[in-house]
Amino acid sequence: LPNVPEYGWPLSLDLVGWVRDQVRFPSLDALVAQLARDCAVSARAVRAHTSPAPAHPPHAAPEHARA
């Protein structure tokens, strides 16, 4: 976003599930295929744990970002 600092924004993360253990892959193709499955698993987990959007506006920009 133009005129918005890259740093200083609050961030909140909710860990909603475990995708899989660390695995060594025999090939790049196997890794890419697994990453696609991981993305699908992750998307389902986020959809299952996402609450409706809040009715209030998002947080204001940090003090140092305000003009």
mmCIF file of N, CA and C in Angstrom:
data_model
loop_
_atom_site.group_PDB
_atom_site.id
_atom_site.type_symbol
_atom_site.label_atom_id
_atom_site.label_comp_id
_atom_site.label_asym_id
_atom_site.label_seq_id
_atom_site.Cartn_x
_atom_site.Cartn_y
_atom_site.Cartn_z
ATOM 1 N N LEU A 1 0.838 -1.176 0.000
ATOM 2 C CA LEU A 1 0.000 0.000 0.000
ATOM 3 C C LEU A 1 0.883 1.240 0.000
ATOM 4 N N PRO A 2 0.606 2.173 -0.854
ATOM 5 C CA PRO A 2 1.410 3.394 -0.890
ATOM 6 C C PRO A 2 1.270 4.194 0.410
ATOM 7 N N ASN A 3 2.357 4.815 0.817
ATOM 8 C CA ASN A 3 2.384 5.700 1.990
ATOM 9 C C ASN A 3 2.015 5.003 3.298
ATOM 10 N N VAL A 4 2.181 3.705 3.355
ATOM 11 C CA VAL A 4 1.908 2.953 4.582
ATOM 12 C C VAL A 4 3.204 2.249 4.971
ATOM 13 N N PRO A 5 3.628 2.381 6.218
ATOM 14 C CA PRO A 5 4.883 1.751 6.622
ATOM 15 C C PRO A 5 4.784 0.223 6.575
ATOM 16 N N GLU A 6 5.920 -0.390 6.307
ATOM 17 C CA GLU A 6 5.952 -1.854 6.249
ATOM 18 C C GLU A 6 5.964 -2.480 7.650
ATOM 19 N N TYR A 7 6.431 -1.733 8.632
ATOM 20 C CA TYR A 7 6.574 -2.268 9.977
ATOM 21 C C TYR A 7 5.716 -1.476 10.960
ATOM 22 N N GLY A 8 5.441 -2.094 12.124
ATOM 23 C CA GLY A 8 4.737 -1.405 13.184
ATOM 24 C C GLY A 8 3.264 -1.738 13.290
ATOM 25 N N TRP A 9 2.764 -2.598 12.430
ATOM 26 C CA TRP A 9 1.348 -2.968 12.482
ATOM 27 C C TRP A 9 1.157 -4.120 13.458
ATOM 28 N N PRO A 10 0.078 -4.106 14.219
ATOM 29 C CA PRO A 10 -0.183 -5.249 15.099
ATOM 30 C C PRO A 10 -0.572 -6.475 14.262
ATOM 31 N N LEU A 11 -0.202 -7.637 14.728
ATOM 32 C CA LEU A 11 -0.511 -8.876 14.030
ATOM 33 C C LEU A 11 -0.947 -9.901 15.055
ATOM 34 N N SER A 12 -2.020 -10.583 14.747
ATOM 35 C CA SER A 12 -2.517 -11.626 15.621
ATOM 36 C C SER A 12 -2.699 -12.895 14.796
ATOM 37 N N LEU A 13 -2.168 -14.008 15.290
ATOM 38 C CA LEU A 13 -2.284 -15.288 14.605
ATOM 39 C C LEU A 13 -2.970 -16.289 15.515
ATOM 40 N N ASP A 14 -3.844 -17.068 14.947
ATOM 41 C CA ASP A 14 -4.450 -18.181 15.659
ATOM 42 C C ASP A 14 -4.029 -19.463 14.951
ATOM 43 N N LEU A 15 -3.364 -20.348 15.665
ATOM 44 C CA LEU A 15 -2.999 -21.642 15.098
ATOM 45 C C LEU A 15 -4.205 -22.553 15.259
ATOM 46 N N VAL A 16 -4.764 -22.988 14.145
ATOM 47 C CA VAL A 16 -6.034 -23.709 14.188
ATOM 48 C C VAL A 16 -5.901 -25.196 13.868
ATOM 49 N N GLY A 17 -4.708 -25.642 13.560
ATOM 50 C CA GLY A 17 -4.558 -27.065 13.277
ATOM 51 C C GLY A 17 -3.142 -27.420 12.890
ATOM 52 N N TRP A 18 -2.892 -28.698 12.826
ATOM 53 C CA TRP A 18 -1.595 -29.227 12.437
ATOM 54 C C TRP A 18 -1.753 -29.837 11.062
ATOM 55 N N VAL A 19 -0.872 -29.494 10.148
ATOM 56 C CA VAL A 19 -0.983 -30.009 8.787
ATOM 57 C C VAL A 19 -0.310 -31.371 8.684
ATOM 58 N N ARG A 20 0.956 -31.446 9.051
ATOM 59 C CA ARG A 20 1.682 -32.723 8.993
ATOM 60 C C ARG A 20 3.041 -32.561 9.647
ATOM 61 N N ASP A 21 3.679 -33.667 9.936
ATOM 62 C CA ASP A 21 5.042 -33.644 10.441
ATOM 63 C C ASP A 21 6.012 -33.308 9.313
ATOM 64 N N GLN A 22 7.232 -32.968 9.685
ATOM 65 C CA GLN A 22 8.271 -32.698 8.697
ATOM 66 C C GLN A 22 8.624 -34.000 7.977
ATOM 67 N N VAL A 23 8.746 -33.912 6.662
ATOM 68 C CA VAL A 23 9.008 -35.099 5.839
ATOM 69 C C VAL A 23 10.094 -34.769 4.824
ATOM 70 N N ARG A 24 10.959 -35.706 4.536
ATOM 71 C CA ARG A 24 11.936 -35.555 3.458
ATOM 72 C C ARG A 24 11.313 -36.154 2.206
ATOM 73 N N PHE A 25 11.325 -35.404 1.122
ATOM 74 C CA PHE A 25 10.687 -35.836 -0.113
ATOM 75 C C PHE A 25 11.713 -36.374 -1.096
ATOM 76 N N PRO A 26 11.339 -37.422 -1.819
ATOM 77 C CA PRO A 26 12.281 -38.043 -2.746
ATOM 78 C C PRO A 26 12.551 -37.214 -4.001
ATOM 79 N N SER A 27 11.666 -36.257 -4.277
ATOM 80 C CA SER A 27 11.850 -35.445 -5.483
ATOM 81 C C SER A 27 11.124 -34.115 -5.322
ATOM 82 N N LEU A 28 11.465 -33.176 -6.178
ATOM 83 C CA LEU A 28 10.786 -31.884 -6.193
ATOM 84 C C LEU A 28 9.315 -32.056 -6.545
ATOM 85 N N ASP A 29 9.017 -32.946 -7.481
ATOM 86 C CA ASP A 29 7.619 -33.186 -7.863
ATOM 87 C C ASP A 29 6.798 -33.695 -6.680
ATOM 88 N N ALA A 30 7.386 -34.580 -5.875
ATOM 89 C CA ALA A 30 6.675 -35.093 -4.693
ATOM 90 C C ALA A 30 6.430 -33.973 -3.698
ATOM 91 N N LEU A 31 7.413 -33.100 -3.520
ATOM 92 C CA LEU A 31 7.252 -31.958 -2.616
ATOM 93 C C LEU A 31 6.155 -31.031 -3.110
ATOM 94 N N VAL A 32 6.156 -30.693 -4.386
ATOM 95 C CA VAL A 32 5.149 -29.787 -4.947
ATOM 96 C C VAL A 32 3.756 -30.391 -4.799
ATOM 97 N N ALA A 33 3.625 -31.678 -5.052
ATOM 98 C CA ALA A 33 2.316 -32.338 -4.907
ATOM 99 C C ALA A 33 1.843 -32.281 -3.453
ATOM 100 N N GLN A 34 2.765 -32.516 -2.500
ATOM 101 C CA GLN A 34 2.388 -32.463 -1.087
ATOM 102 C C GLN A 34 2.022 -31.055 -0.667
ATOM 103 N N LEU A 35 2.737 -30.053 -1.163
ATOM 104 C CA LEU A 35 2.405 -28.664 -0.829
ATOM 105 C C LEU A 35 0.991 -28.315 -1.294
ATOM 106 N N ALA A 36 0.588 -28.817 -2.440
ATOM 107 C CA ALA A 36 -0.784 -28.582 -2.915
ATOM 108 C C ALA A 36 -1.787 -29.208 -1.949
ATOM 109 N N ARG A 37 -1.506 -30.422 -1.488
ATOM 110 C CA ARG A 37 -2.405 -31.054 -0.504
ATOM 111 C C ARG A 37 -2.396 -30.285 0.813
ATOM 112 N N ASP A 38 -1.213 -29.818 1.230
ATOM 113 C CA ASP A 38 -1.107 -29.033 2.465
ATOM 114 C C ASP A 38 -1.946 -27.761 2.370
ATOM 115 N N CYS A 39 -1.912 -27.107 1.222
ATOM 116 C CA CYS A 39 -2.711 -25.880 1.036
ATOM 117 C C CYS A 39 -4.194 -26.176 1.176
ATOM 118 N N ALA A 40 -4.641 -27.282 0.602
ATOM 119 C CA ALA A 40 -6.057 -27.651 0.701
ATOM 120 C C ALA A 40 -6.442 -27.941 2.148
ATOM 121 N N VAL A 41 -5.603 -28.664 2.868
ATOM 122 C CA VAL A 41 -5.864 -28.966 4.288
ATOM 123 C C VAL A 41 -5.908 -27.669 5.090
ATOM 124 N N SER A 42 -4.958 -26.780 4.836
ATOM 125 C CA SER A 42 -4.900 -25.507 5.559
ATOM 126 C C SER A 42 -6.125 -24.649 5.282
ATOM 127 N N ALA A 43 -6.540 -24.578 4.029
ATOM 128 C CA ALA A 43 -7.715 -23.776 3.673
ATOM 129 C C ALA A 43 -8.966 -24.305 4.370
ATOM 130 N N ARG A 44 -9.116 -25.629 4.423
ATOM 131 C CA ARG A 44 -10.280 -26.204 5.121
ATOM 132 C C ARG A 44 -10.234 -25.878 6.609
ATOM 133 N N ALA A 45 -9.055 -25.945 7.212
ATOM 134 C CA ALA A 45 -8.927 -25.649 8.647
ATOM 135 C C ALA A 45 -9.271 -24.194 8.929
ATOM 136 N N VAL A 46 -8.815 -23.292 8.087
ATOM 137 C CA VAL A 46 -9.106 -21.869 8.296
ATOM 138 C C VAL A 46 -10.600 -21.613 8.131
ATOM 139 N N ARG A 47 -11.204 -22.180 7.103
ATOM 140 C CA ARG A 47 -12.659 -21.992 6.911
ATOM 141 C C ARG A 47 -13.446 -22.536 8.093
ATOM 142 N N ALA A 48 -13.015 -23.652 8.646
ATOM 143 C CA ALA A 48 -13.733 -24.264 9.772
ATOM 144 C C ALA A 48 -13.609 -23.442 11.051
ATOM 145 N N HIS A 49 -12.554 -22.637 11.166
ATOM 146 C CA HIS A 49 -12.309 -21.893 12.396
ATOM 147 C C HIS A 49 -12.438 -20.389 12.246
ATOM 148 N N THR A 50 -12.906 -19.934 11.108
ATOM 149 C CA THR A 50 -13.009 -18.496 10.880
ATOM 150 C C THR A 50 -14.372 -18.012 11.346
ATOM 151 N N SER A 51 -14.331 -16.970 12.153
ATOM 152 C CA SER A 51 -15.587 -16.381 12.617
ATOM 153 C C SER A 51 -16.026 -15.315 11.617
ATOM 154 N N PRO A 52 -17.294 -14.925 11.661
ATOM 155 C CA PRO A 52 -17.757 -13.864 10.766
ATOM 156 C C PRO A 52 -16.966 -12.578 10.990
ATOM 157 N N ALA A 53 -16.881 -11.768 9.966
ATOM 158 C CA ALA A 53 -16.145 -10.499 10.054
ATOM 159 C C ALA A 53 -16.785 -9.614 11.117
ATOM 160 N N PRO A 54 -15.972 -8.877 11.869
ATOM 161 C CA PRO A 54 -16.530 -7.994 12.897
ATOM 162 C C PRO A 54 -17.328 -6.857 12.263
ATOM 163 N N ALA A 55 -18.301 -6.349 13.013
ATOM 164 C CA ALA A 55 -19.142 -5.269 12.514
ATOM 165 C C ALA A 55 -18.445 -3.928 12.599
ATOM 166 N N HIS A 56 -17.381 -3.829 13.397
ATOM 167 C CA HIS A 56 -16.675 -2.554 13.552
ATOM 168 C C HIS A 56 -15.568 -2.432 12.505
ATOM 169 N N PRO A 57 -15.113 -1.225 12.221
ATOM 170 C CA PRO A 57 -14.056 -1.040 11.227
ATOM 171 C C PRO A 57 -12.730 -1.622 11.722
ATOM 172 N N PRO A 58 -11.796 -1.913 10.809
ATOM 173 C CA PRO A 58 -10.503 -2.449 11.227
ATOM 174 C C PRO A 58 -9.728 -1.453 12.066
ATOM 175 N N HIS A 59 -8.657 -1.926 12.703
ATOM 176 C CA HIS A 59 -7.823 -1.080 13.553
ATOM 177 C C HIS A 59 -7.286 0.109 12.781
ATOM 178 N N ALA A 60 -7.112 1.195 13.461
ATOM 179 C CA ALA A 60 -6.501 2.384 12.853
ATOM 180 C C ALA A 60 -5.015 2.127 12.639
ATOM 181 N N ALA A 61 -4.421 2.892 11.757
ATOM 182 C CA ALA A 61 -2.990 2.779 11.512
ATOM 183 C C ALA A 61 -2.232 3.166 12.763
ATOM 184 N N PRO A 62 -1.042 2.597 12.957
ATOM 185 C CA PRO A 62 -0.242 2.986 14.116
ATOM 186 C C PRO A 62 0.035 4.476 14.128
ATOM 187 N N GLU A 63 0.302 5.012 15.320
ATOM 188 C CA GLU A 63 0.521 6.456 15.488
ATOM 189 C C GLU A 63 1.533 7.007 14.475
ATOM 190 N N HIS A 64 2.662 6.319 14.310
ATOM 191 C CA HIS A 64 3.697 6.852 13.426
ATOM 192 C C HIS A 64 3.296 6.807 11.951
ATOM 193 N N ALA A 65 2.215 6.101 11.618
ATOM 194 C CA ALA A 65 1.786 5.998 10.220
ATOM 195 C C ALA A 65 0.744 7.048 9.863
ATOM 196 N N ARG A 66 0.252 7.735 10.866
ATOM 197 C CA ARG A 66 -0.796 8.720 10.600
ATOM 198 C C ARG A 66 -0.184 10.011 10.095
ATOM 199 N N ALA A 67 -0.835 10.625 9.120
ATOM 200 C CA ALA A 67 -0.303 11.883 8.552
ATOM 201 C C ALA A 67 -0.722 13.084 9.346
#
